[in-house]
PDB file of C-alpha atoms in Angstrom:
ATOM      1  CA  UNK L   1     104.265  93.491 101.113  1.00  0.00           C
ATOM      2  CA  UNK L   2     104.866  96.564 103.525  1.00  0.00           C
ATOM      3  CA  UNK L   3     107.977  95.761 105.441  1.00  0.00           C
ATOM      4  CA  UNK L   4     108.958  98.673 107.173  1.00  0.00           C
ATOM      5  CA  UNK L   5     107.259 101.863 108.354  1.00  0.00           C
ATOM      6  CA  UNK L   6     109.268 104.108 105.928  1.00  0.00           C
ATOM      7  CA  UNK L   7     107.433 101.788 103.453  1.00  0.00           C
ATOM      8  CA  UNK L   8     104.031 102.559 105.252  1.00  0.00           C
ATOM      9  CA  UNK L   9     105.003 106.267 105.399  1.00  0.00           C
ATOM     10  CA  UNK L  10     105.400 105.885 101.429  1.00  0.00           C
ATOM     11  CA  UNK L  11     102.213 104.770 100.680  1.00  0.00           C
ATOM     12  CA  UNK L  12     100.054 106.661 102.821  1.00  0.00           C
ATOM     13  CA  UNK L  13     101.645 109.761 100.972  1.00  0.00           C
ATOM     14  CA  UNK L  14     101.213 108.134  97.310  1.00  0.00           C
ATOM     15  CA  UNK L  15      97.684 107.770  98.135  1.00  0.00           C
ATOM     16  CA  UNK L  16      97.185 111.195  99.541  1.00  0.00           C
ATOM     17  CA  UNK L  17      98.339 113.157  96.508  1.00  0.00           C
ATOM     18  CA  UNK L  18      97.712 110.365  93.823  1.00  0.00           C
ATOM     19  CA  UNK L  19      94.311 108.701  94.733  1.00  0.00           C
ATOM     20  CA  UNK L  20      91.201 110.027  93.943  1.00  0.00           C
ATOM     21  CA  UNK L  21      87.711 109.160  93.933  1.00  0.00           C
ATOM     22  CA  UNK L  22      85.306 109.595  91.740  1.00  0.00           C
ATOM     23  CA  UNK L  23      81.868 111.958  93.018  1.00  0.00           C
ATOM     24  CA  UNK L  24      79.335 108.884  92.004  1.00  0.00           C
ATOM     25  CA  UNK L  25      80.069 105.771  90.840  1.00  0.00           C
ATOM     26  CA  UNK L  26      80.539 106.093  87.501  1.00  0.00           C
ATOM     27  CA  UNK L  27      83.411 108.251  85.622  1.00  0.00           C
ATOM     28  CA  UNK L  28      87.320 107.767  85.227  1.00  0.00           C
ATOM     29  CA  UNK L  29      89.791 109.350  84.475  1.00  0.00           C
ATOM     30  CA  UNK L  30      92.511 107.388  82.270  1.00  0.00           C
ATOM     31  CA  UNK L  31      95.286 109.650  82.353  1.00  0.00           C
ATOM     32  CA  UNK L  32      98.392 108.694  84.325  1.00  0.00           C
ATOM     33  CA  UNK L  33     100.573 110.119  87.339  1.00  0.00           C
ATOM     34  CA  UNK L  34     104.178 109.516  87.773  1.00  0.00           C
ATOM     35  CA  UNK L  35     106.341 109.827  90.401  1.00  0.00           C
ATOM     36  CA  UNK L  36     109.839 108.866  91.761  1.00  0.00           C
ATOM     37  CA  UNK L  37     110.221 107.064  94.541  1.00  0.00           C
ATOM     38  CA  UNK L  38     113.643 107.472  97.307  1.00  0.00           C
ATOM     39  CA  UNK L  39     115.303 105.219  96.106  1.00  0.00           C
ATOM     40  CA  UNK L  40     114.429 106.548  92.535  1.00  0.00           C
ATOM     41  CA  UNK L  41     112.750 104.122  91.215  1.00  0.00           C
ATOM     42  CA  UNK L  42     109.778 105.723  88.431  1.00  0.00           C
ATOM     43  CA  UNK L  43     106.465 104.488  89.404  1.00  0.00           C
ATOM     44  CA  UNK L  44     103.300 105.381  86.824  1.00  0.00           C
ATOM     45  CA  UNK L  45      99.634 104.503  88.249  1.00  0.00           C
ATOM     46  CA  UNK L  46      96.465 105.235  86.334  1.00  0.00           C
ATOM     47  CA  UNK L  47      93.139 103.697  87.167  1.00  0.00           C
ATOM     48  CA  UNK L  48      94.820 102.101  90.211  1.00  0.00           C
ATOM     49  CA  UNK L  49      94.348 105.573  91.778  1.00  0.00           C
ATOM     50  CA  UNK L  50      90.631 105.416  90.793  1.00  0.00           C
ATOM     51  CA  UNK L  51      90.228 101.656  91.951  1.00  0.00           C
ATOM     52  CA  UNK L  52      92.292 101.590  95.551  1.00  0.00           C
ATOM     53  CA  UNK L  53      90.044 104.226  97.010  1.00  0.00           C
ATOM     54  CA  UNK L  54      86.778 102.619  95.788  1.00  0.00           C
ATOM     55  CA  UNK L  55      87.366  99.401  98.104  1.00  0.00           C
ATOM     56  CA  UNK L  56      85.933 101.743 101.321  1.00  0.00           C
ATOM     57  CA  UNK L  57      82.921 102.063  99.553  1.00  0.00           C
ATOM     58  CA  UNK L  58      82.778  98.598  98.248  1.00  0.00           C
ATOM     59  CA  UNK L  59      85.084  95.836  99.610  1.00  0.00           C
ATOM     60  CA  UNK L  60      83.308  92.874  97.996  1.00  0.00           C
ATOM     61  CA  UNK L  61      85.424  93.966  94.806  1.00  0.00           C
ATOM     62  CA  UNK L  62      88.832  93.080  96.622  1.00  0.00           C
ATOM     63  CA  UNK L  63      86.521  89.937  97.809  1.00  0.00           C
ATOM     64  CA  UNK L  64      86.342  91.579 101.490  1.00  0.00           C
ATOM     65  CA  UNK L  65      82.978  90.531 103.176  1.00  0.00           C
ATOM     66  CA  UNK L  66      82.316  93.909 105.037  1.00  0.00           C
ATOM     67  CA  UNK L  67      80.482  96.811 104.999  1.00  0.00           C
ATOM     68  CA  UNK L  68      81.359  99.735 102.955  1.00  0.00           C
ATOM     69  CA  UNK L  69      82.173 103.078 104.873  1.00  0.00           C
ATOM     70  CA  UNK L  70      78.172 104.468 104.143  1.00  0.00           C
ATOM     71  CA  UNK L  71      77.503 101.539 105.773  1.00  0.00           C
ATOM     72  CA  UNK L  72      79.612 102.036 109.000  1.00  0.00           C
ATOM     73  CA  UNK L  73      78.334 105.355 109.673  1.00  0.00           C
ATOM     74  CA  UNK L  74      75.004 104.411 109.192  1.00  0.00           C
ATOM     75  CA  UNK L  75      74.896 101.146 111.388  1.00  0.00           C
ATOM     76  CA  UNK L  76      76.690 103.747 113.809  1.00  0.00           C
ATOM     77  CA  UNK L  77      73.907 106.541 113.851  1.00  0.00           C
ATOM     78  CA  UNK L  78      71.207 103.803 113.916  1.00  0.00           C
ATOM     79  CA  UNK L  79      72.763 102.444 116.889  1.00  0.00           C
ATOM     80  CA  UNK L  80      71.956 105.651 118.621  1.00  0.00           C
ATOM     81  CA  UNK L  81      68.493 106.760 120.020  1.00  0.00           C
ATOM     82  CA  UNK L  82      66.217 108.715 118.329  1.00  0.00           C
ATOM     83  CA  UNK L  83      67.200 111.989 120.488  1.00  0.00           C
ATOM     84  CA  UNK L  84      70.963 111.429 120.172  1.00  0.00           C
ATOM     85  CA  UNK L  85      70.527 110.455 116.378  1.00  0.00           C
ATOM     86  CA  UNK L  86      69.208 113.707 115.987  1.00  0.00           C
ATOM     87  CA  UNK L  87      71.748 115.935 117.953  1.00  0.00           C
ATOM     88  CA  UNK L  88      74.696 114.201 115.737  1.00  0.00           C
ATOM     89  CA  UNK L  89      72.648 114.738 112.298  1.00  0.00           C
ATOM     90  CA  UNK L  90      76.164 116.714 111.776  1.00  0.00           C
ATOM     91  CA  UNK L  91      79.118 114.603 110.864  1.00  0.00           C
ATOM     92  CA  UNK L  92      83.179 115.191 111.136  1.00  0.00           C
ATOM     93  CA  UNK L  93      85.438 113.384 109.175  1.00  0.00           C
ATOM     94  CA  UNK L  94      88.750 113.375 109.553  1.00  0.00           C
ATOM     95  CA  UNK L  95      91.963 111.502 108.971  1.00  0.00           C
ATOM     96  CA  UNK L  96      93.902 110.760 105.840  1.00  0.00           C
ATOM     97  CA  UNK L  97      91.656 109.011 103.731  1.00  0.00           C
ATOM     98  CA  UNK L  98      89.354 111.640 103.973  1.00  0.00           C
ATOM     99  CA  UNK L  99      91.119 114.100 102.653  1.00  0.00           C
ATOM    100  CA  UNK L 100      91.264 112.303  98.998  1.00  0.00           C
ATOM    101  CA  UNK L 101      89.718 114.026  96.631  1.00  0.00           C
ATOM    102  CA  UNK L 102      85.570 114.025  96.245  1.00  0.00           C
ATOM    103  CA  UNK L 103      85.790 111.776  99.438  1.00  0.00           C
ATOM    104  CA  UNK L 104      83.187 114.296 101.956  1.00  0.00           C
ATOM    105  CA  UNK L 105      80.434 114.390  98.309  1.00  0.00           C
ATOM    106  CA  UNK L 106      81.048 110.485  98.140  1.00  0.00           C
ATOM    107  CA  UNK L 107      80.378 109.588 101.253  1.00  0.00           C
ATOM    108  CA  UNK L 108      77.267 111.916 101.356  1.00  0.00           C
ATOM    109  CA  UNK L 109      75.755 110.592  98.054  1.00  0.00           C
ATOM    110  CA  UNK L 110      76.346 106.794  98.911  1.00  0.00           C
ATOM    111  CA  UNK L 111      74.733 107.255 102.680  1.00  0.00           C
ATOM    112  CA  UNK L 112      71.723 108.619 100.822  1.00  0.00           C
ATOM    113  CA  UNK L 113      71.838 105.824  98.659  1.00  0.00           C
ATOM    114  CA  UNK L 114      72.000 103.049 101.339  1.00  0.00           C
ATOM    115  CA  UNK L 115      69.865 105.459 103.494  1.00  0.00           C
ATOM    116  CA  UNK L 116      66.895 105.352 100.778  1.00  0.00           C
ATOM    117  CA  UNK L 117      67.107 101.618 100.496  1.00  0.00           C
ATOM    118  CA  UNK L 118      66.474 101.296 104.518  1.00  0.00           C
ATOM    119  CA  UNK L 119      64.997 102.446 107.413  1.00  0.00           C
ATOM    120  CA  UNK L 120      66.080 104.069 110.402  1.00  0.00           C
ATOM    121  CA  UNK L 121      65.208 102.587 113.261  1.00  0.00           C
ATOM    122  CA  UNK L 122      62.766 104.468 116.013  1.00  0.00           C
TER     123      UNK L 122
END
């Protein structure tokens, strides 16, 4: 467990050079990163780096009955009128996560996925 916010501060920078995502679904990459940590203890992560990330887009595989992030922004837009829906067809994203590798063509290509299998409403 995360005890402290050094510890925090850790992994939010382990994930923000080491995680990556992959563009679709599929795909890996089975090579391995090391790294030190400050108290110099060697740390190696392979698909790990692959797998943390892909829990926004799919939390039932940690067990985590909620909606993937495609599905947050679209239940968001949909709760908008037709005429607001429209004026925010454009989409920032921001923040830490995002900026993992392949995260902006992810999130793109699963909306459209979820996207084709429902309907906007009005």
């Amino acid at each position: 467990p995360i005890r402290s916010s050094a510890q925090l501060k850790m992994c939010n920078r382990i994930k923000e050079k080491h995680c990556k995502l992959h563009k679709n679904r599929e795909g890996g990459d089975k090579g391995y990163t090391r790294f030190t940590l400050p108290d110099g203890i060697n740390l190696s992560i392979g698909d790990e780096r692959y797998k943390a990330p892909e829990i926004l887009f799919n939390p039932l595989k940690v067990g985590v009955d909620q909606m993937g992030v495609q599905e947050v922004v679209y239940t968001a837009l949909n709760s908008l009128d037709s005429k607001t829906r429209i004026q925010a067809s454009k989409l920032l994203v921001t923040g830490g996560t995002s900026l993992l590798d392949n995260f902006i063509p992810r999130l793109e290509d699963e909306y459209k996925r979820h996207t084709s299998k429902t309907k906007l409403k009005g």
